[in-house]
Short mmCIF file of C-alpha atoms in Angstrom, two decimals:
data_model
loop_
_atom_site.label_atom_id
_atom_site.label_comp_id
_atom_site.label_asym_id
_atom_site.label_seq_id
_atom_site.Cartn_x
_atom_site.Cartn_y
_atom_site.Cartn_z
CA MET X 1 0.00 0.00 0.00
CA LEU X 2 2.79 2.37 0.98
CA LEU X 3 4.86 1.58 -2.12
CA ASN X 4 1.84 1.99 -4.39
CA ARG X 5 1.11 5.42 -3.00
CA LEU X 6 4.74 6.50 -3.29
CA SER X 7 4.87 5.17 -6.86
CA ARG X 8 1.85 7.31 -7.79
CA ILE X 9 3.47 10.37 -6.21
CA VAL X 10 6.73 9.83 -8.05
CA GLN X 11 4.89 9.43 -11.37
CA VAL X 12 2.98 12.69 -10.93
CA GLY X 13 6.12 14.51 -9.85
CA SER X 14 8.05 13.13 -12.82
CA LYS X 15 5.34 14.26 -15.26
CA ILE X 16 5.24 17.81 -13.96
CA THR X 17 9.02 18.02 -13.59
CA THR X 18 9.45 17.07 -17.27
CA SER X 19 7.14 19.87 -18.41
CA LEU X 20 8.99 22.40 -16.30
CA GLN X 21 12.57 21.11 -16.60
CA CYS X 22 13.74 24.25 -18.44
CA TYR X 23 13.45 26.25 -15.23
CA ARG X 24 16.33 26.79 -12.81
CA GLN X 25 15.90 25.34 -9.30
CA ARG X 26 15.69 27.86 -6.48
CA THR X 27 14.85 27.88 -2.80
CA ILE X 28 11.26 28.71 -1.91
CA PRO X 29 11.16 32.09 -0.11
CA PRO X 30 9.14 32.55 3.08
CA THR X 31 5.51 33.63 2.76
CA ARG X 32 4.57 37.20 3.55
CA ASN X 33 1.04 38.41 4.25
CA LEU X 34 0.19 41.14 1.77
CA CYS X 35 -2.44 42.71 3.97
CA HIS X 36 0.24 43.75 6.47
CA ALA X 37 2.43 45.51 3.90
CA VAL X 38 3.09 49.14 4.79
CA ASN X 39 3.96 50.19 1.25
CA PRO X 40 1.58 48.55 -1.28
CA ASN X 41 3.95 49.21 -4.17
CA ALA X 42 6.79 47.41 -2.41
CA ALA X 43 4.71 44.43 -1.31
CA LEU X 44 6.07 41.02 -2.28
CA PHE X 45 3.27 38.96 -3.82
CA GLN X 46 3.08 35.36 -2.65
CA ILE X 47 0.79 32.92 -4.43
CA SER X 48 0.39 30.97 -1.17
CA ASP X 49 -1.23 33.99 0.47
CA ASP X 50 -4.89 33.29 1.30
CA ARG X 51 -6.07 36.44 -0.50
CA ILE X 52 -4.22 35.55 -3.69
CA GLN X 53 -5.65 32.04 -3.45
CA LYS X 54 -9.14 33.48 -3.11
CA TYR X 55 -8.56 35.68 -6.16
CA LEU X 56 -7.22 32.75 -8.21
CA GLU X 57 -10.18 30.59 -7.23
CA ARG X 58 -12.50 33.36 -8.41
CA LEU X 59 -10.68 33.41 -11.75
CA ARG X 60 -11.02 29.62 -12.02
CA LEU X 61 -14.76 29.73 -11.38
CA GLU X 62 -15.14 32.56 -13.90
CA TYR X 63 -13.24 30.54 -16.52
CA TYR X 64 -15.41 27.44 -16.15
CA ALA X 65 -18.60 29.50 -16.06
CA LEU X 66 -17.60 30.96 -19.43
CA LYS X 67 -16.58 27.55 -20.74
CA VAL X 68 -20.02 25.98 -20.14
CA GLN X 69 -21.92 28.85 -21.73
CA GLU X 70 -23.70 27.75 -24.90
CA GLN X 71 -23.40 31.17 -26.52
CA ARG X 72 -20.29 33.27 -26.02
CA THR X 73 -19.56 36.77 -27.27
CA ARG X 74 -16.22 37.81 -28.71
CA LYS X 75 -15.37 39.44 -25.38
CA ASP X 76 -16.22 36.19 -23.57
CA ILE X 77 -13.85 34.26 -25.83
CA GLN X 78 -11.08 36.82 -25.33
CA ARG X 79 -11.59 36.62 -21.56
CA MET X 80 -11.43 32.82 -21.65
CA LEU X 81 -8.15 32.92 -23.56
CA LEU X 82 -6.81 35.39 -21.01
CA LEU X 83 -7.81 33.17 -18.09
CA SER X 84 -6.95 29.74 -19.50
CA ASN X 85 -3.18 29.78 -18.94
CA VAL X 86 -3.40 31.09 -15.37
CA VAL X 87 -6.18 28.64 -14.48
CA GLU X 88 -4.21 25.70 -15.92
CA MET X 89 -1.11 26.59 -13.87
CA TYR X 90 -3.25 27.18 -10.76
CA GLU X 91 -4.75 23.69 -11.09
CA GLN X 92 -1.27 22.19 -11.55
CA ARG X 93 -0.24 24.00 -8.38
CA LYS X 94 -3.14 22.48 -6.45
CA ILE X 95 -1.98 19.00 -7.51
CA ILE X 96 1.55 19.74 -6.27
CA VAL X 97 0.26 21.03 -2.92
CA ASP X 98 -1.90 17.91 -2.51
CA ASN X 99 1.07 15.69 -3.30
CA LEU X 100 3.23 17.52 -0.76
CA SER X 101 0.52 16.92 1.84
CA SER X 102 0.54 13.23 0.96
CA LEU X 103 4.30 13.11 1.47
CA LYS X 104 3.96 14.62 4.92
CA GLU X 105 1.76 11.68 5.93
CA LEU X 106 4.75 9.40 5.30
CA LYS X 107 7.29 11.36 7.36
CA ASP X 108 7.24 8.93 10.29
CA ASP X 109 8.56 6.02 8.23
CA ARG X 110 11.85 4.73 9.76
CA ASP X 111 13.40 3.17 6.65
CA ASP X 112 16.54 5.17 5.77
CA GLU X 113 16.17 4.61 2.04
CA MET X 114 12.53 5.65 2.16
CA ILE X 115 13.35 8.75 4.21
CA GLN X 116 15.95 9.83 1.66
CA LEU X 117 13.54 9.22 -1.21
CA LEU X 118 10.83 11.27 0.49
CA LYS X 119 13.30 14.08 1.12
CA GLU X 120 14.25 14.17 -2.56
CA GLU X 121 10.59 14.18 -3.59
CA ARG X 122 9.79 17.06 -1.23
CA GLU X 123 12.69 19.06 -2.64
CA ALA X 124 11.58 18.33 -6.21
CA TYR X 125 8.01 19.34 -5.47
CA GLY X 126 9.20 22.45 -3.66
CA SER X 127 11.23 23.50 -6.69
CA ILE X 128 8.29 22.88 -9.04
CA LEU X 129 5.97 24.80 -6.71
CA PHE X 130 8.29 27.79 -6.72
CA ARG X 131 8.45 27.80 -10.51
CA LEU X 132 4.68 27.51 -10.82
CA ASP X 133 4.20 30.37 -8.34
CA SER X 134 6.52 32.53 -10.42
CA GLU X 135 4.65 31.72 -13.63
CA ILE X 136 1.25 32.29 -12.02
CA LEU X 137 2.42 35.64 -10.66
CA ASN X 138 3.65 36.66 -14.10
CA GLY X 139 0.34 35.52 -15.54
CA ILE X 140 -1.90 37.51 -13.21
CA LEU X 141 0.33 40.58 -13.47
CA SER X 142 0.04 40.51 -17.26
CA MET X 143 -3.75 40.32 -17.09
CA ASP X 144 -5.97 43.37 -16.97
CA ASP X 145 -9.35 43.23 -15.25
CA GLU X 146 -10.50 46.52 -16.76
CA GLU X 147 -12.79 46.35 -19.78
CA ASP X 148 -11.02 46.31 -23.12
CA TYR X 149 -12.15 48.11 -26.26
CA GLY X 150 -11.60 47.30 -29.90
CA SER X 151 -10.39 50.79 -30.66
CA LEU X 152 -9.54 54.15 -29.14
CA ILE X 153 -9.22 57.81 -30.01
CA MET X 154 -5.79 59.34 -29.46
CA GLU X 155 -5.30 63.10 -29.30
CA VAL X 156 -1.83 64.66 -29.40
CA THR X 157 -1.77 68.40 -28.64
CA ALA X 158 1.09 70.87 -28.33
CA GLY X 159 1.18 72.40 -24.85
CA VAL X 160 3.56 74.91 -23.29
CA GLY X 161 6.50 75.99 -25.44
CA GLY X 162 5.19 77.55 -28.65
CA GLN X 163 6.75 76.35 -31.90
CA GLU X 164 9.11 73.99 -30.07
CA ALA X 165 6.14 72.24 -28.44
CA MET X 166 4.49 71.90 -31.86
CA LEU X 167 7.65 70.38 -33.35
CA PHE X 168 7.84 67.82 -30.56
CA ALA X 169 4.11 67.12 -30.87
CA ARG X 170 4.83 66.02 -34.43
CA GLU X 171 7.70 63.79 -33.30
CA LEU X 172 5.57 62.25 -30.58
CA PHE X 173 2.70 61.68 -33.01
CA ASP X 174 5.09 60.01 -35.48
CA MET X 175 6.39 57.83 -32.62
CA TYR X 176 2.89 56.52 -31.90
CA CYS X 177 2.26 55.95 -35.61
CA GLY X 178 5.46 53.88 -35.65
CA TYR X 179 4.26 51.96 -32.59
CA VAL X 180 0.92 51.20 -34.26
CA GLU X 181 2.83 49.79 -37.22
CA TYR X 182 5.14 47.82 -34.90
CA LYS X 183 2.14 46.20 -33.17
CA GLY X 184 0.31 45.53 -36.43
CA TRP X 185 -2.70 47.71 -35.59
CA ASP X 186 -4.65 50.02 -37.91
CA ILE X 187 -4.76 53.81 -37.74
CA GLU X 188 -7.28 56.25 -39.19
CA MET X 189 -6.55 59.97 -39.27
CA LEU X 190 -9.45 62.16 -38.14
CA GLN X 191 -7.91 65.60 -37.82
CA THR X 192 -4.51 67.26 -37.93
CA GLU X 193 -3.40 70.88 -37.72
CA ASP X 194 0.16 71.23 -38.96
CA THR X 195 2.45 74.25 -38.92
CA ASP X 196 4.57 75.73 -41.71
CA ILE X 197 7.83 74.55 -40.11
CA GLY X 198 6.80 70.90 -39.77
CA GLY X 199 5.16 70.95 -36.35
CA THR X 200 1.67 69.89 -35.25
CA ARG X 201 -0.73 71.89 -33.12
CA HIS X 202 -3.22 69.07 -32.73
CA ALA X 203 -3.77 65.60 -34.19
CA THR X 204 -6.65 63.19 -33.62
CA THR X 205 -6.64 59.56 -34.77
CA ILE X 206 -8.59 56.35 -34.35
CA ILE X 207 -6.46 53.30 -33.52
CA ASN X 208 -7.91 49.82 -34.01
CA GLY X 209 -6.31 46.59 -32.87
CA PRO X 210 -6.42 43.79 -30.28
CA ASP X 211 -5.34 45.10 -26.86
CA ALA X 212 -4.55 48.54 -28.35
CA TYR X 213 -6.45 50.31 -25.58
CA ARG X 214 -4.81 48.21 -22.85
CA TYR X 215 -1.36 49.05 -24.18
CA LEU X 216 -1.92 52.75 -24.86
CA LYS X 217 -4.25 53.85 -22.07
CA ASN X 218 -1.32 54.72 -19.79
CA GLU X 219 0.25 56.96 -22.45
CA GLY X 220 -2.30 59.66 -21.67
CA GLY X 221 -0.74 62.61 -19.86
CA VAL X 222 1.80 65.42 -20.18
CA HIS X 223 5.01 64.53 -22.01
CA ARG X 224 7.88 66.92 -21.29
CA VAL X 225 10.79 67.55 -23.67
CA GLN X 226 14.07 69.22 -22.67
CA ARG X 227 16.41 70.22 -25.50
CA ILE X 228 18.06 73.07 -27.36
CA PRO X 229 15.71 74.17 -30.15
CA ALA X 230 17.12 74.48 -33.65
CA THR X 231 16.19 78.17 -33.60
CA GLU X 232 17.99 78.84 -30.28
CA LYS X 233 21.18 80.82 -30.93
CA SER X 234 22.40 81.09 -27.31
CA GLY X 235 22.37 77.32 -26.75
CA ARG X 236 19.88 77.41 -23.88
CA ILE X 237 17.89 74.27 -23.09
CA HIS X 238 14.15 74.83 -23.42
CA THR X 239 11.42 72.83 -21.69
CA SER X 240 8.19 72.26 -23.60
CA THR X 241 5.18 69.98 -23.20
CA VAL X 242 2.85 67.89 -25.32
CA THR X 243 -0.38 66.39 -24.02
CA VAL X 244 -1.73 63.00 -25.05
CA SER X 245 -5.25 61.84 -24.27
CA ILE X 246 -6.62 58.33 -24.81
CA ILE X 247 -10.39 57.84 -25.08
CA PRO X 248 -11.87 54.30 -25.39
CA ARG X 249 -14.15 53.68 -28.37
CA PRO X 250 -16.76 50.88 -28.13
CA ASP X 251 -17.06 48.39 -30.99
CA ASP X 252 -20.62 49.44 -31.80
CA PHE X 253 -19.77 53.13 -32.00
CA GLN X 254 -20.10 55.25 -35.15
CA ILE X 255 -21.13 58.77 -36.14
CA ASP X 256 -23.88 59.21 -38.72
CA LEU X 257 -23.33 62.63 -40.32
CA LYS X 258 -26.48 63.59 -42.25
CA GLU X 259 -26.32 66.28 -44.92
CA LYS X 260 -29.62 67.78 -43.76
CA ASP X 261 -28.00 68.52 -40.38
CA LEU X 262 -25.18 70.53 -41.95
CA LYS X 263 -24.99 74.19 -42.87
CA ILE X 264 -22.05 74.67 -45.23
CA GLU X 265 -20.66 78.12 -45.98
CA THR X 266 -17.80 79.16 -48.23
CA LYS X 267 -15.68 82.28 -48.08
CA ARG X 268 -12.38 83.64 -49.23
CA ALA X 269 -9.40 82.35 -47.33
CA SER X 270 -7.50 84.84 -45.21
CA GLY X 271 -3.81 85.09 -44.39
CA ALA X 272 -0.70 84.42 -46.42
CA GLY X 273 -0.98 82.39 -49.59
CA GLY X 274 -0.71 84.69 -52.54
CA GLN X 275 -3.22 85.99 -55.05
CA HIS X 276 -5.07 82.66 -55.34
CA VAL X 277 -5.97 82.62 -51.65
CA ASN X 278 -7.41 86.10 -51.72
CA THR X 279 -9.57 85.71 -54.84
CA THR X 280 -11.06 82.21 -54.49
CA ASP X 281 -13.87 81.08 -52.17
CA SER X 282 -11.87 78.09 -51.00
CA ALA X 283 -12.37 78.37 -47.22
CA VAL X 284 -15.19 76.22 -45.82
CA ARG X 285 -17.19 76.58 -42.62
CA ILE X 286 -19.58 73.81 -41.51
CA VAL X 287 -22.16 74.18 -38.75
CA HIS X 288 -23.75 71.07 -37.24
CA LEU X 289 -27.30 72.32 -36.67
CA PRO X 290 -28.39 69.85 -33.93
CA THR X 291 -25.44 70.74 -31.69
CA GLY X 292 -24.38 74.16 -32.97
CA ILE X 293 -20.77 73.01 -33.35
CA ALA X 294 -18.90 74.90 -36.07
CA VAL X 295 -15.64 74.00 -37.78
CA GLU X 296 -13.58 75.75 -40.44
CA CYS X 297 -10.86 74.78 -42.89
CA GLN X 298 -8.81 76.88 -45.29
CA THR X 299 -5.56 74.95 -45.40
CA GLU X 300 -6.05 73.68 -48.98
CA ARG X 301 -6.54 75.63 -52.21
CA SER X 302 -9.31 73.30 -53.27
CA GLN X 303 -12.73 74.01 -51.79
CA GLN X 304 -13.61 70.32 -52.08
CA LYS X 305 -10.55 69.27 -50.07
CA ASN X 306 -11.29 71.90 -47.42
CA ARG X 307 -14.86 70.60 -47.23
CA GLU X 308 -13.63 67.04 -46.64
CA ILE X 309 -11.15 68.14 -43.98
CA ALA X 310 -13.82 70.24 -42.25
CA LYS X 311 -16.13 67.21 -42.15
CA GLN X 312 -13.37 65.13 -40.61
CA LYS X 313 -12.89 67.80 -37.95
CA LEU X 314 -16.61 67.84 -37.26
CA ILE X 315 -16.78 64.05 -36.99
CA ALA X 316 -13.86 64.10 -34.55
CA LYS X 317 -15.59 66.67 -32.33
CA LEU X 318 -18.95 64.88 -32.44
CA MET X 319 -17.23 61.59 -31.70
CA GLN X 320 -15.50 63.03 -28.67
CA ILE X 321 -18.73 64.52 -27.33
CA GLU X 322 -20.63 61.27 -27.85
CA LEU X 323 -17.96 59.19 -26.15
CA GLU X 324 -17.83 61.56 -23.20
CA SER X 325 -21.59 61.25 -22.81
CA ARG X 326 -21.34 57.45 -22.91
CA PHE X 327 -18.59 57.32 -20.32
CA SER X 328 -19.44 59.57 -17.42
CA ASN X 329 -15.84 59.50 -16.22
CA THR X 330 -14.23 60.17 -19.62
CA GLN X 331 -14.06 63.93 -19.07
CA ALA X 332 -12.47 63.38 -15.68
CA LEU X 333 -10.17 60.81 -17.27
CA LYS X 334 -9.07 63.23 -19.95
CA LYS X 335 -8.60 66.02 -17.42
CA SER X 336 -6.51 63.74 -15.22
CA GLN X 337 -4.41 62.78 -18.25
CA VAL X 338 -3.67 66.19 -19.74
CA GLY X 339 -4.09 68.44 -16.68
CA GLN X 340 -3.25 72.02 -17.61
CA SER X 341 -0.30 70.98 -19.80
CA LEU X 342 2.12 72.45 -17.25
CA ARG X 343 5.76 71.38 -17.16
CA ASN X 344 5.54 70.01 -13.61
CA GLU X 345 2.59 67.74 -14.51
CA LYS X 346 4.73 65.45 -16.66
CA ILE X 347 4.39 61.67 -16.79
CA ARG X 348 7.47 61.23 -18.97
CA THR X 349 10.53 63.35 -19.76
CA TYR X 350 12.55 63.27 -22.98
CA ASN X 351 15.95 64.85 -22.27
CA TYR X 352 17.99 65.30 -25.44
CA ASN X 353 21.12 66.60 -23.73
CA GLN X 354 21.38 63.37 -21.69
CA ASP X 355 19.89 61.13 -24.42
CA ARG X 356 17.46 59.98 -21.72
CA ILE X 357 13.80 59.01 -21.40
CA THR X 358 12.34 58.84 -17.88
CA ASP X 359 8.84 57.67 -17.01
CA HIS X 360 8.10 59.22 -13.62
CA ARG X 361 5.39 56.71 -12.69
CA ILE X 362 7.56 53.61 -12.35
CA GLU X 363 10.65 52.69 -10.42
CA GLY X 364 13.61 52.27 -12.72
CA GLY X 365 11.69 53.95 -15.52
CA THR X 366 14.76 55.43 -17.24
CA ALA X 367 16.02 54.38 -20.67
CA HIS X 368 18.48 55.82 -23.15
CA ASN X 369 18.79 56.16 -26.94
CA LEU X 370 16.14 58.77 -27.71
CA LYS X 371 16.42 58.24 -31.45
CA GLY X 372 15.56 54.58 -31.15
CA PHE X 373 12.81 55.23 -28.61
CA LEU X 374 11.06 57.78 -30.85
CA GLU X 375 10.92 55.25 -33.68
CA GLY X 376 8.07 53.65 -31.74
CA GLY X 377 9.44 50.11 -31.86
CA GLU X 378 10.87 47.70 -29.34
CA GLN X 379 12.17 50.31 -26.88
CA LEU X 380 8.80 52.00 -26.51
CA ASP X 381 7.12 48.60 -26.25
CA GLU X 382 9.44 47.63 -23.38
CA MET X 383 8.64 50.86 -21.52
CA ILE X 384 4.89 50.40 -22.03
CA GLU X 385 5.07 46.77 -20.88
CA LYS X 386 7.01 47.78 -17.77
CA LEU X 387 4.41 50.43 -17.02
CA ARG X 388 1.56 47.99 -17.60
CA ARG X 389 3.03 45.55 -15.10
CA SER X 390 3.55 48.32 -12.55
CA GLN X 391 -0.04 49.53 -12.93
CA ARG X 392 -1.31 45.95 -12.83
CA ARG X 393 0.62 45.34 -9.60
CA LYS X 394 -1.15 48.32 -8.02
CA GLN X 395 -4.48 47.10 -9.40
CA LEU X 396 -3.91 43.64 -7.99
CA MET X 397 -2.95 45.12 -4.63
CA ASP X 398 -6.24 47.04 -4.57
CA ILE X 399 -8.13 43.80 -5.24
CA ILE X 400 -6.26 42.03 -2.44
CA ASN X 401 -6.85 44.91 -0.02
CA ARG X 402 -10.58 44.72 -0.76
CA GLU X 403 -10.44 41.00 -0.02
CA CYS X 404 -8.77 41.83 3.31
CA GLU X 405 -11.59 44.22 4.23
CA GLN X 406 -14.33 41.68 3.59
#
């Protein structure tokens, strides 16, 4: 009876050890109760903690509830895929814990050979348990319990700093366009106001792609740039700002712009542009009668092109208003992101003199190689992923603290 039980334990341990043999063996650290942590951000998560176990069990029940549903939405399927890996590892962990408990029942055996074998099995299980705990922790930190959206609206606006802020707004906008391409998402331009020297006052785009909102939502805020402008003769370093706002866009959302709701006026364009500008009715003004919102465009010589651009501007404004009405906290979200565009409200600093990028929201949030970072590729992705994990850690701590209060 004893040998049969031990044989079963060894077989289970061997099976799990084989699947995890690529991991390095380490000593299992002592458990720490998260609810007693003074600094939530510095708390060391332990999967063996009762609150974490309660959270994981809730995820397991959610997964199987979704699995038995006869009809599942696309969001349900995405959620299942998100939960499946964590739930599978959690169930493997439960098997290991049960097997360790079974080994403890045999600790009083006096046979030296058996005692040594049990010791080796306990050490093997302990190593596997540590590895599983590490993988489960990585899994739940990479998850996001907040609702995801199929697309988002990104606004990039020049803040404090005049022309220098507009130039950097263009660079930042190009960086995000590069990131969209890097991630394989789609981008649709809604509105852009460019300057004569290659800067951007304001740009609004729609970004579509799986997990695009989850990855970009933390990019909203004031981005500060410190550098010597090309027009600066004395070599002084200037500090300018650009604000980025991220607004979620539901899958079923669209704007129906009806011609009967539009009042379209044409007039002669004003400002520099030569004889053509002053003699042709190329400027277009559109008023949306139901809301009273008015937009103008005179950037192109063609009246038709100005009309199209003006409509895009109007759609962008109507879209923003509609989204803010759908999400009662969107206005507060946007305000919290962009603030007043002041230099001391920054979330990230781009220092050209030191070739440094620093995200002020995360510990160790400094990177170098500004040129590579602004390409919007791997370096930006690493920073965003680091920020996501930091935010997720705080989110998870909030969940655990609520568990502690119950």
